[in-house]
Coordinates of C-alpha atoms and ligand atoms in Angstrom, one line a residue:
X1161 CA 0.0 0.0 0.0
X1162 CA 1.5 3.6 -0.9
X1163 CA 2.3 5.5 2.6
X1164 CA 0.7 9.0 2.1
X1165 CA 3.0 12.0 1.4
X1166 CA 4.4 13.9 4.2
X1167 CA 3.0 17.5 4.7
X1168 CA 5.9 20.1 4.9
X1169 CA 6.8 22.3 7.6
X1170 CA 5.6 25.3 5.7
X1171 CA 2.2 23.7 5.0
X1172 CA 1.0 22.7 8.3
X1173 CA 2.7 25.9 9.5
X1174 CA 0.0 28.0 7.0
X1175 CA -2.6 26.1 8.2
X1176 CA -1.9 26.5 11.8
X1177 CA -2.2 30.0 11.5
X1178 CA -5.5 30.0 9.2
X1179 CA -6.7 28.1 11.8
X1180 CA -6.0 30.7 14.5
X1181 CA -6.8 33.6 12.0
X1182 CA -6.7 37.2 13.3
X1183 CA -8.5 38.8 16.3
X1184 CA -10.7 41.0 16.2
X1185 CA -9.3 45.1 17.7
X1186 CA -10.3 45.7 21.4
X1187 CA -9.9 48.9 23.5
X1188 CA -7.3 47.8 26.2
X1189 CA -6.4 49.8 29.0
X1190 CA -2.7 51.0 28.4
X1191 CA -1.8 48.8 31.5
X1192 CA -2.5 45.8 30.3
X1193 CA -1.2 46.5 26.4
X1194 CA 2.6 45.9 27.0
X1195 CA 4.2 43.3 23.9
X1196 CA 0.4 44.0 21.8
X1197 CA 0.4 45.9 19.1
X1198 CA -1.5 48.4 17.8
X1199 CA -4.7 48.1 15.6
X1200 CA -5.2 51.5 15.1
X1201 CA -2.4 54.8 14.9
X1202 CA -2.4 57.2 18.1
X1203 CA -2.3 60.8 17.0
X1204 CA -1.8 63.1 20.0
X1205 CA -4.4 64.7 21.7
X1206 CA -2.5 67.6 22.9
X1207 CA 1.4 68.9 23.0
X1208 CA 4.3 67.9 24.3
X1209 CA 5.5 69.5 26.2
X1210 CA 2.2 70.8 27.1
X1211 CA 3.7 74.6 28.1
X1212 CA 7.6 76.3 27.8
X1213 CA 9.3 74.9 30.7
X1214 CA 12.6 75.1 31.6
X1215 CA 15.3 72.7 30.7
X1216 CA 17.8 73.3 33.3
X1217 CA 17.8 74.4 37.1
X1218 CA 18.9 78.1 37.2
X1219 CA 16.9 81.8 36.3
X1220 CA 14.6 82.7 34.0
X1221 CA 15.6 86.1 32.7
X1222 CA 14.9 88.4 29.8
X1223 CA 18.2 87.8 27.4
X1224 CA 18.0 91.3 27.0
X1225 CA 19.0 92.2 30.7
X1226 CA 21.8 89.9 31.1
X1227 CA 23.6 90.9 27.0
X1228 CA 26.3 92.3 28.9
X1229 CA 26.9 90.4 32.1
X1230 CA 30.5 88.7 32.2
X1231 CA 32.4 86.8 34.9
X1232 CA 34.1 90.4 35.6
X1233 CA 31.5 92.4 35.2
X1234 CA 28.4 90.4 36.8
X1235 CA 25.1 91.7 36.1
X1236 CA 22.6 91.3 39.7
X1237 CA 18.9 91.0 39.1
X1238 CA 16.4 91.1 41.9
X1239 CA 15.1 87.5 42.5
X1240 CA 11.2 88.2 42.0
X1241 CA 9.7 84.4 42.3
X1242 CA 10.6 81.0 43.2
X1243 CA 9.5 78.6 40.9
X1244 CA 9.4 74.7 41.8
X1245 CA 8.1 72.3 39.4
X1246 CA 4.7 71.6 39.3
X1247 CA 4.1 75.6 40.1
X1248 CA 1.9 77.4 37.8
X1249 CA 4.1 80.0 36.7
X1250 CA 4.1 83.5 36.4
X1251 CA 4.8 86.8 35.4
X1252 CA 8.7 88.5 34.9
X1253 CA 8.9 92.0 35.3
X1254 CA 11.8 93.5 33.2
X1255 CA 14.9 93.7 35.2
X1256 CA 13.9 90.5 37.5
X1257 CA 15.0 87.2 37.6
X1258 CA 13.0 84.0 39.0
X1259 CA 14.4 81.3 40.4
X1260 CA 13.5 77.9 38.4
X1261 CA 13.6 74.4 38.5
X1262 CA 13.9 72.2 35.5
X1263 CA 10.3 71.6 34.1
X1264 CA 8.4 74.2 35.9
X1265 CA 6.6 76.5 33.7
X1266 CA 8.7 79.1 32.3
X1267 CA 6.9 82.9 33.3
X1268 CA 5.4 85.1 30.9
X1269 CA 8.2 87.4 29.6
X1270 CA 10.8 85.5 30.3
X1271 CA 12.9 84.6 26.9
X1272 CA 15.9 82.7 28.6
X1273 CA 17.1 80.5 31.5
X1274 CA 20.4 81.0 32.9
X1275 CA 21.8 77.4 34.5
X1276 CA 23.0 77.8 37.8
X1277 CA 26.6 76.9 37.7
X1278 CA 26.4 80.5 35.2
X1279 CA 25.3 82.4 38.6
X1280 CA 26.4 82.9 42.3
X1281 CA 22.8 81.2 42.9
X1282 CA 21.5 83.7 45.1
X1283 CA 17.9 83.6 46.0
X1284 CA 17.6 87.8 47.1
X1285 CA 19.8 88.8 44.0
X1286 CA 21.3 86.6 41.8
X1287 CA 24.8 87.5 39.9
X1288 CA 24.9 86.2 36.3
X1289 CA 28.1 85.5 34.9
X1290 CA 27.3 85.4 31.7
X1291 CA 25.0 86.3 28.9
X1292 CA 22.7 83.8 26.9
X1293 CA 20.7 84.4 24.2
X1294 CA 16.9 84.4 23.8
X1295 CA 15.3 80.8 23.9
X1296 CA 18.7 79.5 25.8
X1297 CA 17.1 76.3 28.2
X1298 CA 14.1 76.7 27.3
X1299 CA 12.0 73.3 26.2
X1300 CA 9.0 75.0 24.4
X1301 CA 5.7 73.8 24.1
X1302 CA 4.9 71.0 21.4
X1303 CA 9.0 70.8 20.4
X1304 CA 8.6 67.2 20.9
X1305 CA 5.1 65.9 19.7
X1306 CA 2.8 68.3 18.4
X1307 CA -0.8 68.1 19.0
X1308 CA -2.9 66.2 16.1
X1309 CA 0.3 64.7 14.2
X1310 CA 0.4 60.6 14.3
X1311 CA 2.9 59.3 17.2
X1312 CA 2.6 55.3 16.7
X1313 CA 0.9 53.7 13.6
X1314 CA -0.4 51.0 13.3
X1315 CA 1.1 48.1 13.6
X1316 CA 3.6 49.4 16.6
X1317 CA 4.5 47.0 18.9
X1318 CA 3.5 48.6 22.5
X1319 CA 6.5 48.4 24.5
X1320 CA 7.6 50.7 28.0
X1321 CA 9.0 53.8 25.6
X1322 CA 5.2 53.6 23.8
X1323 CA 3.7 53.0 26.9
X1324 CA 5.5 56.1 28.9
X1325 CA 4.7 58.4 25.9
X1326 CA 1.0 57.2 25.8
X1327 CA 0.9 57.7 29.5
X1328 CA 2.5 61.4 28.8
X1329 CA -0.3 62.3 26.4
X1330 CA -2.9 61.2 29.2
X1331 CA -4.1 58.3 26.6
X1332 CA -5.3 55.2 28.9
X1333 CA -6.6 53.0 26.5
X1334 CA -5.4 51.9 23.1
X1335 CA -6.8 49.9 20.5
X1336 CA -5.1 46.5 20.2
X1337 CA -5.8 42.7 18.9
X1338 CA -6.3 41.0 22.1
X1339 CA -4.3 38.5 23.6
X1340 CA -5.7 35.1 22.3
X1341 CA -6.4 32.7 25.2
X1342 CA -5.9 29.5 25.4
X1343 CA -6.4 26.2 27.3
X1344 CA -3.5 23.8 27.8
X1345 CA -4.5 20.3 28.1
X1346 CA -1.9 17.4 28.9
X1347 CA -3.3 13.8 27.9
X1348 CA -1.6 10.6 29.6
X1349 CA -3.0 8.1 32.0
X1350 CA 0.8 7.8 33.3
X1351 CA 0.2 11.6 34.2
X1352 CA 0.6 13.1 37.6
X1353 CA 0.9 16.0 39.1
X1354 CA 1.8 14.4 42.7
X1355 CA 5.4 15.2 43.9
X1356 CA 5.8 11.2 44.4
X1357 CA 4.1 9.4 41.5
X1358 CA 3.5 5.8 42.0
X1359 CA 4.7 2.9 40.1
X1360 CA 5.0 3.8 36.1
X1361 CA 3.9 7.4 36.8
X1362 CA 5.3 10.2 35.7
X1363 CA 5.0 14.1 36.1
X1364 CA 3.2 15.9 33.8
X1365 CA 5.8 18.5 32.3
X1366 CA 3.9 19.4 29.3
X1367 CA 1.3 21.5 30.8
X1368 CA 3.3 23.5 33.0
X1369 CA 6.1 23.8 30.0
X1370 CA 3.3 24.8 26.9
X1371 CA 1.4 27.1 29.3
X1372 CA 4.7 28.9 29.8
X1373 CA 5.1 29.2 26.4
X1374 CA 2.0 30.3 25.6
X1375 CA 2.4 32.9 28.2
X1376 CA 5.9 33.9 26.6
X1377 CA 4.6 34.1 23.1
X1378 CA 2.5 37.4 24.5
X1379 CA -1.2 34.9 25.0
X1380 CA -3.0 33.8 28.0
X1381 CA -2.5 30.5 29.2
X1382 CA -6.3 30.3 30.7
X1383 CA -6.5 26.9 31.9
X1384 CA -3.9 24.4 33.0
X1385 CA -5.9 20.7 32.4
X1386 CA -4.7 17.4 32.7
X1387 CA -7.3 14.6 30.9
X1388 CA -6.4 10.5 31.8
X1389 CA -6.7 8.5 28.1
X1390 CA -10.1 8.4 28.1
X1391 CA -12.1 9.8 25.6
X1392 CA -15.6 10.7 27.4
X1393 CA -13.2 12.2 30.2
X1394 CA -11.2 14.0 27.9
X1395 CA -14.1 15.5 26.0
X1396 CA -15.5 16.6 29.1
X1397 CA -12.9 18.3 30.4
X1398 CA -12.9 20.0 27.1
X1399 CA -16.6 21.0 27.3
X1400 CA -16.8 22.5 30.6
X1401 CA -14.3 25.1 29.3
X1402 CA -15.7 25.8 26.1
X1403 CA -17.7 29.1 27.8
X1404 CA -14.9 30.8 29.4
X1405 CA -13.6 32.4 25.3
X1406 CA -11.6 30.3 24.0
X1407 CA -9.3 31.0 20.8
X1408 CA -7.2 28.0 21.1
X1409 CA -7.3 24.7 22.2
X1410 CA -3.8 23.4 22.7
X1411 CA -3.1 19.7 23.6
X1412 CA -0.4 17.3 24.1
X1413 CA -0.1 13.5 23.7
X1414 CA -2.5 11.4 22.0
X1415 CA -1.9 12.0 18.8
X1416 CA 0.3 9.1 17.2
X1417 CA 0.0 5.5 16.4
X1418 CA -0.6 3.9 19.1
X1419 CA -3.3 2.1 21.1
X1420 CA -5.2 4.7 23.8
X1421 CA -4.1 7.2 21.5
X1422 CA -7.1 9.8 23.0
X1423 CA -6.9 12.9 21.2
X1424 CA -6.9 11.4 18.0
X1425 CA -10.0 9.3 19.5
X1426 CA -11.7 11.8 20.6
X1427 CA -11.2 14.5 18.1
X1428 CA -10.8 12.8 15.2
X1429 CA -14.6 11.4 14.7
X1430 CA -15.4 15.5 15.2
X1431 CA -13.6 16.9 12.3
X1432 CA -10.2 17.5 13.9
X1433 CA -7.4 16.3 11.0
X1434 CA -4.0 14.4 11.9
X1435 CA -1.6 14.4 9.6
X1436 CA 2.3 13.5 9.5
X1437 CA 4.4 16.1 8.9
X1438 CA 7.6 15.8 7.4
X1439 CA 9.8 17.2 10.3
X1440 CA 11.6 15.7 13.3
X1441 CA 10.9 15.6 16.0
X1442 CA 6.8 16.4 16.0
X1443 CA 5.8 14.2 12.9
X1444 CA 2.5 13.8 14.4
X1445 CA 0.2 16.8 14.5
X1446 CA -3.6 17.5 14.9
X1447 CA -5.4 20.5 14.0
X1448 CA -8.8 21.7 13.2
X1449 CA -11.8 23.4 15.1
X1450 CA -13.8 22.4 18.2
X1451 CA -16.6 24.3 19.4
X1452 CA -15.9 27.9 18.1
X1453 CA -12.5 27.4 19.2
X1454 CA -8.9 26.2 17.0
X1455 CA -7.4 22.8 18.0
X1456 CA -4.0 21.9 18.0
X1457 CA -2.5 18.7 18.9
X1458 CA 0.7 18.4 19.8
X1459 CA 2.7 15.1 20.3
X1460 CA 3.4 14.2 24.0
X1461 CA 6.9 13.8 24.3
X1462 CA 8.3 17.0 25.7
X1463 CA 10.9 18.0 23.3
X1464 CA 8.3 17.0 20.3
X1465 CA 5.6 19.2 22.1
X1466 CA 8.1 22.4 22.6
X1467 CA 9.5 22.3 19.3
X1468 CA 6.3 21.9 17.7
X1469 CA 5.0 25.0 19.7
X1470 CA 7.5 26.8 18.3
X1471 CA 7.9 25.7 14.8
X1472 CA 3.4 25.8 14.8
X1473 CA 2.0 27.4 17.4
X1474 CA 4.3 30.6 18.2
X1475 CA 4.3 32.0 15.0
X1476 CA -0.2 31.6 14.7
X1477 CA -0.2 33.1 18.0
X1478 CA 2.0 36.2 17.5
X1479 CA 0.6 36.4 14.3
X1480 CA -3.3 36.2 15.6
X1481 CA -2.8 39.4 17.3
X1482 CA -1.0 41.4 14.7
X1483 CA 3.0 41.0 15.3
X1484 CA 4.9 42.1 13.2
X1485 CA 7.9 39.8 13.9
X1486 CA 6.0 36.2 14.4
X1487 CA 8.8 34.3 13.8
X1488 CA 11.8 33.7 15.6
X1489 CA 14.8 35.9 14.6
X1490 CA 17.1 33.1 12.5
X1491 CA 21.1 34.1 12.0
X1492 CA 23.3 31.8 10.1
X1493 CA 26.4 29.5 12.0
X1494 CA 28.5 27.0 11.0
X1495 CA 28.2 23.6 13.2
X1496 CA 31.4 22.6 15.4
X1497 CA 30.4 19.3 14.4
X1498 CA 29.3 17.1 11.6
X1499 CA 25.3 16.1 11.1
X1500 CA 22.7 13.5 10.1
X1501 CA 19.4 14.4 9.6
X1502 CA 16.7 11.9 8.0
X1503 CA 16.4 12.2 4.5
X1504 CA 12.3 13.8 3.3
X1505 CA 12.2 15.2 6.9
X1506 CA 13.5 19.1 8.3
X1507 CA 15.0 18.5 11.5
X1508 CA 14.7 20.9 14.2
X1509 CA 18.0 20.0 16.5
X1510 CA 18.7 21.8 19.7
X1511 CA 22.1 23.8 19.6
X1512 CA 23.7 26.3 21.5
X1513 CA 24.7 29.5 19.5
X1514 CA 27.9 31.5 19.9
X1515 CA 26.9 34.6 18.4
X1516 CA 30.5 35.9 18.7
X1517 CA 32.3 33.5 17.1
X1518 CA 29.5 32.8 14.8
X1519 CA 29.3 29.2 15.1
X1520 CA 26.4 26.5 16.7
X1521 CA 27.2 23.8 18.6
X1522 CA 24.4 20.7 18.0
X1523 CA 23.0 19.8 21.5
X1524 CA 22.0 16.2 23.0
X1525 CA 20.7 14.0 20.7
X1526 CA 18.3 14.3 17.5
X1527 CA 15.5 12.7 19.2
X1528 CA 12.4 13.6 21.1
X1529 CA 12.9 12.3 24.8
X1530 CA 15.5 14.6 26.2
X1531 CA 14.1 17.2 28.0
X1532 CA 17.6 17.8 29.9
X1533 CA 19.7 19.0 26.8
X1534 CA 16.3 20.6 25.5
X1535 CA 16.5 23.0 29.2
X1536 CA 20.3 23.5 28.3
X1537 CA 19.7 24.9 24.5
X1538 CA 19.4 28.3 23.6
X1539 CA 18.4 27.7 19.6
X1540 CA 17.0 25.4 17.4
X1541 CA 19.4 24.3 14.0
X1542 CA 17.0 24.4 10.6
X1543 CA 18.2 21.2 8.9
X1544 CA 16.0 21.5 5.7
X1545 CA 14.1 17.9 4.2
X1546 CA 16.6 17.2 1.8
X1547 CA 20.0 17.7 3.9
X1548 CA 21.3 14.0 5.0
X1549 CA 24.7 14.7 6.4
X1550 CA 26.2 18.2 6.9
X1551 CA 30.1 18.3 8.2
X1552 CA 31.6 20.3 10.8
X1553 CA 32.2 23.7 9.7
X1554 CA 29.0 23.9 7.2
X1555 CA 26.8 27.1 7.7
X1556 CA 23.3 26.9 8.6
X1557 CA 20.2 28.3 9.8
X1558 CA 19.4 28.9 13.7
X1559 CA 16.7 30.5 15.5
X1560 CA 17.3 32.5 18.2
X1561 CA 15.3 30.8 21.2
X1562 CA 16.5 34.1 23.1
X1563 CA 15.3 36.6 21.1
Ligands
AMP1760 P1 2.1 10.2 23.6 O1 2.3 11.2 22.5 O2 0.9 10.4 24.4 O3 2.2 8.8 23.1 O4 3.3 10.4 24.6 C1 4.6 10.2 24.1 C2 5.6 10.1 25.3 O5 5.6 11.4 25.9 C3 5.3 9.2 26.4 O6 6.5 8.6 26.9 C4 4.6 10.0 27.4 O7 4.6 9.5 28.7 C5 5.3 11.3 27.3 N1 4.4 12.4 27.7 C6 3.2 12.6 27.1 N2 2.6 13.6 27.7 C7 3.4 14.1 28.6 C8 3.4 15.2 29.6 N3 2.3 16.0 29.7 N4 4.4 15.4 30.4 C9 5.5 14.6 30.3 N5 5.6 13.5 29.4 C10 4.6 13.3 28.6
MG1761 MG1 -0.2 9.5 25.8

């Protein structure tokens, strides 16, 4: 009997993020928009800054008054006014000085500020040392954002500087694709999540590791499930969360050729596809729709279930609500040591990038049970399908786990 084609990477990666589609915009308050990105451009509502303040601690003056002053041949001026910041301001007579801190509103008919270190920094009469001409120190209103004009497009990613300018402008909300949320569900009657497992136990890693990914690729991780291999359990467990908004369902186990295999048993009668893909590790994937949310099944080993998040599911996500980056950052390093890599297949190996010296150093083993060298790597090497053998020293694709 003919075995079926493989899918490629790029294939099952396209339909991973069809599946997951984009969100639709949302007002979010501007505390909760940090790593979302904008749906919308912000124009400013008003100036920045929002009056003529003063850019130094010292005196505002009239440049006029102080044209001739010189360390020999000081020129005193009456100090009129004190002015901390957050004053209102005020009023400068000719042949006054105020006192002024950096910020605080610069007075009406004032044209200059005089630093302090220019000065004797008296506070009845000050001696200026020096002259300065008209608009010396002075941070006028709008000379950084003017009111109306467009400060972030769309498509900005909302970061602290965005965030500390929106803030600035007294904007408290911003329009943004939401985070998608999702529910992580480990599958594995060997399962546990007691601290001693019995007999032929083990912990559940998977949960707690994809629900951290989730997290770190900028969605919300909103449940943390664990189902036995049972498929009216596991379909419960599924439908008593269905309520709570739910953009992605994200499993893990279940999916390959065994017997017990209970995501495929489950979700495969209700429209949810498995398929091989041509990759190692992860060659078995699911995907499709249940309820009105997307399903993805991820194979339960741990390194196959992280790499396939990252390689599937990290890229949909980012993409889902607007990124502009969804994929990792890749750079190009030669190996410090010859490869193998199955022929039809792309292999995602674990490696340890030395951005200095430019080189990637392949780490643990090719395959999908070693979650100790998988905690030790920083990157993942790209073999691509048709690459057998590469030797030490030949340059390849990495992605930046770090980045
Ligand atoms: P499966 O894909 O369900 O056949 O699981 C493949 C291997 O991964 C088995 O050795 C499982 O015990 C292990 N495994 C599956 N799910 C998890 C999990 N959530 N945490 C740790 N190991 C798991
Ligand atoms: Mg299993």
């Amino acid at each position: 009997m003919p075995t079926s084609p493989l899918r490629s990477v790029a294939d099952h990666q396209r339909r991973i993020a069809d599946l997951l589609g984009s969100l639709a915009p949302t007002p979010v308050p501007l505390t909760e928009a940090r790593g979302l990105v904008l749906a919308e451009p912000v124009t400013a509502p008003e100036s920045l800054p929002s009056f003529d303040n003063s850019a130094m601690d010292g005196y505002a003056v009239r440049a006029e008054d102080i044209a001739d002053a010189s360390p020999d041949s000081p020129v005193r001026l009456p100090v009129a006014a004190d002015i901390p910041a957050g004053s209102p301001g005020g009023d400068l007579a000719p042949g006054t000085a105020h006192r002024i801190m950096t910020g605080a509103p610069l007075p009406r008919g004032a044209d200059a500020v005089v630093e302090v270190e220019l000065t004797d920094g008296g506070t009845d009469v000050v001696a200026i040392t020096g002259a300065r001409e008209a608009g010396s120190f002075i941070r006028s209103a709008g000379v950084d954002v003017a009111a109306g004009t467009t400060v972030l497009d769309a498509g900005a990613v909302i970061g602290p500087a965005q965030i500390g300018l929106l803030a600035a402008l007294g904007v408290r909300e911003v329009v943004v694709r939401p985070r998608p949320r999702v529910l992580v569900c480990s599958t594995g009657s060997e399962l546990t999540e007691d601290p001693e497992p019995d007999a032929g136990q083990i912990r559940d890693s998977n949960s707690f590791m994809l629900a951290a990914a989730v997290e770190d690729a900028g969605a919300v991780a909103i449940r943390r499930l664990w189902a036995a291999d049972d498929v009216p359990t596991f379909l419960g467990i599924l439908d008593a969360e269905l309520d709570a908004g739910v953009d992605l369902i994200l499993t893990s186990g279940g999916v390959s050729a065994g017997a017990y295999e209970v995501v495929k048993d489950a979700l495969g009668p209700r429209g949810v596809e498995f398929t091989k893909v041509a990759m190692q590790p992860g060659m078995p994937q699911g995907s499709g729709t249940y309820g009105d949310a997307a399903v993805v099944c991820l194979p339960g080993n741990p390194v196959s279930s992280l790499v396939s998040f990252e390689v599937f599911v990290r890229p949909a996500l980012r993409a889902s609500y607007g990124h502009p980056r969804p994929h990792r950052r890749v750079v190009r390093a030669a190996l410090t040591e010859a490869v193998t890599s199955p022929a039809g297949k792309r292999q995602l190996r674990r490696g340890r990038l030395d951005p200095a010296a430019g080189t990637v150093e392949p780490w643990g083993p090719p395959g999908s049970g070693f979650l100790g060298w998988l905690a030790g790597a920083d990157c993942l090497i790209d073999l691509p399908a048709d690459v057998t053998s590469l030797d030490a020293g030949a340059t390849v694709d990495v992605w930046d786990l770090t980045d």
